[in-house]
mmCIF file of C-alpha atoms in Angstrom:
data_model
loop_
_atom_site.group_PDB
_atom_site.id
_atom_site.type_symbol
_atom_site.label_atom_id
_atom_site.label_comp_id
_atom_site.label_asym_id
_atom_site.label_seq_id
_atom_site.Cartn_x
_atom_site.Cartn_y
_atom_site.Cartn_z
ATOM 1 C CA UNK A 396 -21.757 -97.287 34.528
ATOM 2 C CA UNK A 397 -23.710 -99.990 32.269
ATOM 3 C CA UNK A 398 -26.064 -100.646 34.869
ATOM 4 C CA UNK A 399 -27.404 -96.900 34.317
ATOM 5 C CA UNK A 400 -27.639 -97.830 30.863
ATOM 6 C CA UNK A 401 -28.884 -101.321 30.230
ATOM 7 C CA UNK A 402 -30.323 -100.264 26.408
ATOM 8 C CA UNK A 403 -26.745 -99.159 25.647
ATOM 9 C CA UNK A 404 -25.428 -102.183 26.991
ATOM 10 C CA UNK A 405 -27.685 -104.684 24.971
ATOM 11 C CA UNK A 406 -27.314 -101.499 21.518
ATOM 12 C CA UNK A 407 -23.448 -102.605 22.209
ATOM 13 C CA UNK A 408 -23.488 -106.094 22.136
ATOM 14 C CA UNK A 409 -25.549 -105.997 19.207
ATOM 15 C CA UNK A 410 -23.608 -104.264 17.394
ATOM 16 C CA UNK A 411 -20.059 -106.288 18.648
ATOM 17 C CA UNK A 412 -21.912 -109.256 17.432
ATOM 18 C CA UNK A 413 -22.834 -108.457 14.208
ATOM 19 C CA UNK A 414 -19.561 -106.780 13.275
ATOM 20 C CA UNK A 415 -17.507 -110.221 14.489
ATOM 21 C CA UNK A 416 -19.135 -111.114 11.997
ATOM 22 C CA UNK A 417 -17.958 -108.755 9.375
ATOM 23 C CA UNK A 418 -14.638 -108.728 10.982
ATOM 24 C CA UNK A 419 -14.455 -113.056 9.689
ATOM 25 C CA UNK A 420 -15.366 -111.823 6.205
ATOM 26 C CA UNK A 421 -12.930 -108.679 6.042
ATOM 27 C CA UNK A 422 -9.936 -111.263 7.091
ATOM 28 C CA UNK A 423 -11.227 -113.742 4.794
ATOM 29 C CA UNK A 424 -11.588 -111.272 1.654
ATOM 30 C CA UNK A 425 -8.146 -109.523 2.593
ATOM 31 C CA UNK A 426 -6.718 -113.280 2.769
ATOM 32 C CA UNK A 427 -7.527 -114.074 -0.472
ATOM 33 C CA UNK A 428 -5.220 -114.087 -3.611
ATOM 34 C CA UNK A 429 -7.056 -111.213 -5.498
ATOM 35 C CA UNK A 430 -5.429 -107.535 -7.277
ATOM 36 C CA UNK A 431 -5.217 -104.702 -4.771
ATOM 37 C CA UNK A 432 -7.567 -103.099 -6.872
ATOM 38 C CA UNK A 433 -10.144 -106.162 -6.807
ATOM 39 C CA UNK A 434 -9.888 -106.769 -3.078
ATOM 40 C CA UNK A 435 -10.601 -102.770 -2.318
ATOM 41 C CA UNK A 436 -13.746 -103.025 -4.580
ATOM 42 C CA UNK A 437 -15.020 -106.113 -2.620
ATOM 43 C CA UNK A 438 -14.093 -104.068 0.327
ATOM 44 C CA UNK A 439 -16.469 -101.237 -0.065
ATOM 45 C CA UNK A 440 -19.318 -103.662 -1.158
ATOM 46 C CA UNK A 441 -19.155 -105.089 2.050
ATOM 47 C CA UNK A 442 -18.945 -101.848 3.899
ATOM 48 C CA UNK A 443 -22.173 -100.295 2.534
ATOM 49 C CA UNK A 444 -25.534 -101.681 3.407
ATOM 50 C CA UNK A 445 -27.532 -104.036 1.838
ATOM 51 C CA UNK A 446 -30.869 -101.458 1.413
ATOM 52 C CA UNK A 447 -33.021 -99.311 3.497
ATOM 53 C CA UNK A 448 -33.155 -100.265 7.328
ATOM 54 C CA UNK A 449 -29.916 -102.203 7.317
ATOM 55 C CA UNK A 450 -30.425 -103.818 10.527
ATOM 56 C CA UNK A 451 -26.097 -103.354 11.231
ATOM 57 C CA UNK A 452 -26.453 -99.718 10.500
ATOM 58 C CA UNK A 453 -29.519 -98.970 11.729
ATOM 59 C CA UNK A 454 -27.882 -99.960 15.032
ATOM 60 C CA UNK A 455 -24.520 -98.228 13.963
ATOM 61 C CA UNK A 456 -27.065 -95.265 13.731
ATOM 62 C CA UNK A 457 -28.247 -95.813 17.116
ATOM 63 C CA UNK A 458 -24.866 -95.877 18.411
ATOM 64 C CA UNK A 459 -23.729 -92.447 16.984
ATOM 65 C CA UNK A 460 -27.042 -90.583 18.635
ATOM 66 C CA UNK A 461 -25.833 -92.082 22.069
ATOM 67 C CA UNK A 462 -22.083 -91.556 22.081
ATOM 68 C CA UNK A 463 -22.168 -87.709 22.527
ATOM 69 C CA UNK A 464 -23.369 -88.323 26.122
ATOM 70 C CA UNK A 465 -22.003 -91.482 26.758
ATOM 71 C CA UNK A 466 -18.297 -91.883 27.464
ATOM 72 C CA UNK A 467 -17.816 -95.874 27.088
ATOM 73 C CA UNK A 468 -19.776 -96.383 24.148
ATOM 74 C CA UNK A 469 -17.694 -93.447 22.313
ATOM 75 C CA UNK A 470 -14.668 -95.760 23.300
ATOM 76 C CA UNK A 471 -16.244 -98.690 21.711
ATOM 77 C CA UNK A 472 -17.546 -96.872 18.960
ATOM 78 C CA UNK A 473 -13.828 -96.114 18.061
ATOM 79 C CA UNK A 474 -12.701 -99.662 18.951
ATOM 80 C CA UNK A 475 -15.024 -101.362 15.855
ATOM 81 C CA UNK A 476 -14.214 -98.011 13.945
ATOM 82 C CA UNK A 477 -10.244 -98.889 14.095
ATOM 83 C CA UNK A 478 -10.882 -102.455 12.978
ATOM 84 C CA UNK A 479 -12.206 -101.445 9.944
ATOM 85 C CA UNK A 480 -9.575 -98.215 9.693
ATOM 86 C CA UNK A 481 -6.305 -101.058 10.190
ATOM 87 C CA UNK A 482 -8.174 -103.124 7.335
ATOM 88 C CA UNK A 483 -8.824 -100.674 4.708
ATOM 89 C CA UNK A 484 -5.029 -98.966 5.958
ATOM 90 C CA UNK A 485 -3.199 -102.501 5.339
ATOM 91 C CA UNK A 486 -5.071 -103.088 1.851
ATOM 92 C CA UNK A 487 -3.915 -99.488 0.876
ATOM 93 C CA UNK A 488 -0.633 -99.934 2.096
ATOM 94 C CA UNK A 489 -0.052 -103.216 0.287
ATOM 95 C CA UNK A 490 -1.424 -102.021 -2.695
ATOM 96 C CA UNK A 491 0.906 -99.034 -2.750
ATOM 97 C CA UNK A 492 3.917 -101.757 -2.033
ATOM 98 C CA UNK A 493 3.126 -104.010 -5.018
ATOM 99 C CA UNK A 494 2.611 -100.864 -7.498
ATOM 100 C CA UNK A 495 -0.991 -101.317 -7.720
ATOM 101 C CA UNK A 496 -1.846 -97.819 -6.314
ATOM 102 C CA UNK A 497 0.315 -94.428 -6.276
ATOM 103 C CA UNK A 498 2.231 -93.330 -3.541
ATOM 104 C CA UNK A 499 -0.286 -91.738 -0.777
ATOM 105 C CA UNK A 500 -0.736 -90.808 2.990
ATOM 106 C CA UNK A 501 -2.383 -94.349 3.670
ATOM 107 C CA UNK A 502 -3.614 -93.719 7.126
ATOM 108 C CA UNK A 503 -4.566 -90.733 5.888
ATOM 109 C CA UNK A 504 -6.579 -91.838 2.753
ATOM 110 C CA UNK A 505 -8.349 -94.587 4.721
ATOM 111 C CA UNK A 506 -9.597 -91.992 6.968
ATOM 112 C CA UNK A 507 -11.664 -89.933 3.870
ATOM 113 C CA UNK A 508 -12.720 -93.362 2.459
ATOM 114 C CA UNK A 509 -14.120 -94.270 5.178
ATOM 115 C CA UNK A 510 -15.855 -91.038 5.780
ATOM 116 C CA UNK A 511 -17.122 -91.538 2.098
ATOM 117 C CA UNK A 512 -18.592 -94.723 2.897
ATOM 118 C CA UNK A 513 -20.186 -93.656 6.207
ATOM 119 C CA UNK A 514 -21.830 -90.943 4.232
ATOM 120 C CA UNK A 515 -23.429 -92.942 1.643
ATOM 121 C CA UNK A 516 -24.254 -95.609 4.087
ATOM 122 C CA UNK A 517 -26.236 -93.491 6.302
ATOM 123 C CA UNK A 518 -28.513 -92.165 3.381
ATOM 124 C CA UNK A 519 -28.924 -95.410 2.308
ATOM 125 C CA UNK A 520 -30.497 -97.035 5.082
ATOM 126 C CA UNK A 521 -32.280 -93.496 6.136
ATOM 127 C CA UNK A 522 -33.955 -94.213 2.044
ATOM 128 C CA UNK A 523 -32.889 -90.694 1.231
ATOM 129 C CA UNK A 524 -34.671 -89.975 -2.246
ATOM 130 C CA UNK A 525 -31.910 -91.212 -5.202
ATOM 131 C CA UNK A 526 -29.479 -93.334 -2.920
ATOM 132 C CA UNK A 527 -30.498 -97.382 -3.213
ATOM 133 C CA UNK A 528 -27.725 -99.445 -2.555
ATOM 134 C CA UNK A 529 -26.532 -99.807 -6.092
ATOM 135 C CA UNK A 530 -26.068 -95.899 -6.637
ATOM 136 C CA UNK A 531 -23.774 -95.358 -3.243
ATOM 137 C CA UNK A 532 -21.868 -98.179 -4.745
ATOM 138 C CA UNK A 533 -21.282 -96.785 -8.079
ATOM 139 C CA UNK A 534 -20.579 -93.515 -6.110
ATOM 140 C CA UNK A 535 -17.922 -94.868 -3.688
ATOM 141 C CA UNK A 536 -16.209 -96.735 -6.674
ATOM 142 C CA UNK A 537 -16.098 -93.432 -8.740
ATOM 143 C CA UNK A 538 -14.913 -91.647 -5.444
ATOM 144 C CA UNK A 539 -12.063 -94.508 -4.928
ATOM 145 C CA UNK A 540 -11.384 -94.387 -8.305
ATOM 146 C CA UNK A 541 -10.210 -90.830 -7.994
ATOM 147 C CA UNK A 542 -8.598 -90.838 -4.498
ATOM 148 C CA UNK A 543 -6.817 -94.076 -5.303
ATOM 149 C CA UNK A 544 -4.798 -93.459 -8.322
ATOM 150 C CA UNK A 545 -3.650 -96.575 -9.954
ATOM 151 C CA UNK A 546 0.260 -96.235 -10.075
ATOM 152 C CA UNK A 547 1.615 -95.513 -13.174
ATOM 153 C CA UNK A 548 3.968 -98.901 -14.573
#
């Protein structure tokens, strides 16, 4: 099938290069000895790009055009997606554990935060008018703020 498709091959590994690379820092940063609440914040500043053009998400971009028609990179597509779905899931679910956040559907609250984030990502690096880097921050720690609700204790 990749032979038909040697741009999606080389889009693909790419892509499952630079997020092995993202993968190292989201096990180091949910390793460390930090708050719930401090390691979800670092979480979604690592998510979101770093400006307009974001070379990662300008291929993540790429990606999403090609998957409707193409039946192995929608598989791999949802491969990197569940890495970063398990993460976020396991930092929810811990936080819940230790009292840090209220009770919630994890799996499901993972699932809108990440939707969030893919959001504000994509008009970030498109340079939509109003959305630098700094305001989809703010934004998705305003959003979390509201969907995670810090256990009352």
């Amino acid at each position: 099938m990749w032979d038909r498709f040697p741009k999606d091959l080389l889009l693909l590994e790419a892509l499952r290069w630079s997020e092995a690379a993202l993968t190292q820092e989201r096990y180091a940063l949910l390793g460390r000895r930090l708050t719930a609440e401090r390691k979800l914040d670092l979480f979604l500043d690592l998510y979101l790009p770093r400006g307009p053009r974001d070379a990662r998400w300008m291929l993540w971009i790429e990606l999403w055009a090609r998957t409707p028609s193409n039946e192995s990179l929608r598989r791999a597509q949802e491969e990197m997606d569940q890495g970063w779905q398990d993460d976020l899931e396991a930092l929810l679910a811990k936080g819940v554990a230790r009292s840090r956040f209220a009770p919630m559907d994890v799996p499901a609250r993972a699932s809108e935060l990440l939707a969030l984030l893919d959001g504000l990502s994509t008009r970030v690096v498109l340079g939509q008018r109003g959305t630098d880097r700094d305001r989809a921050l703010s934004v998705a720690r305003s959003a979390t703020q509201r969907l995670i609700v810090r256990a009352e204790g």
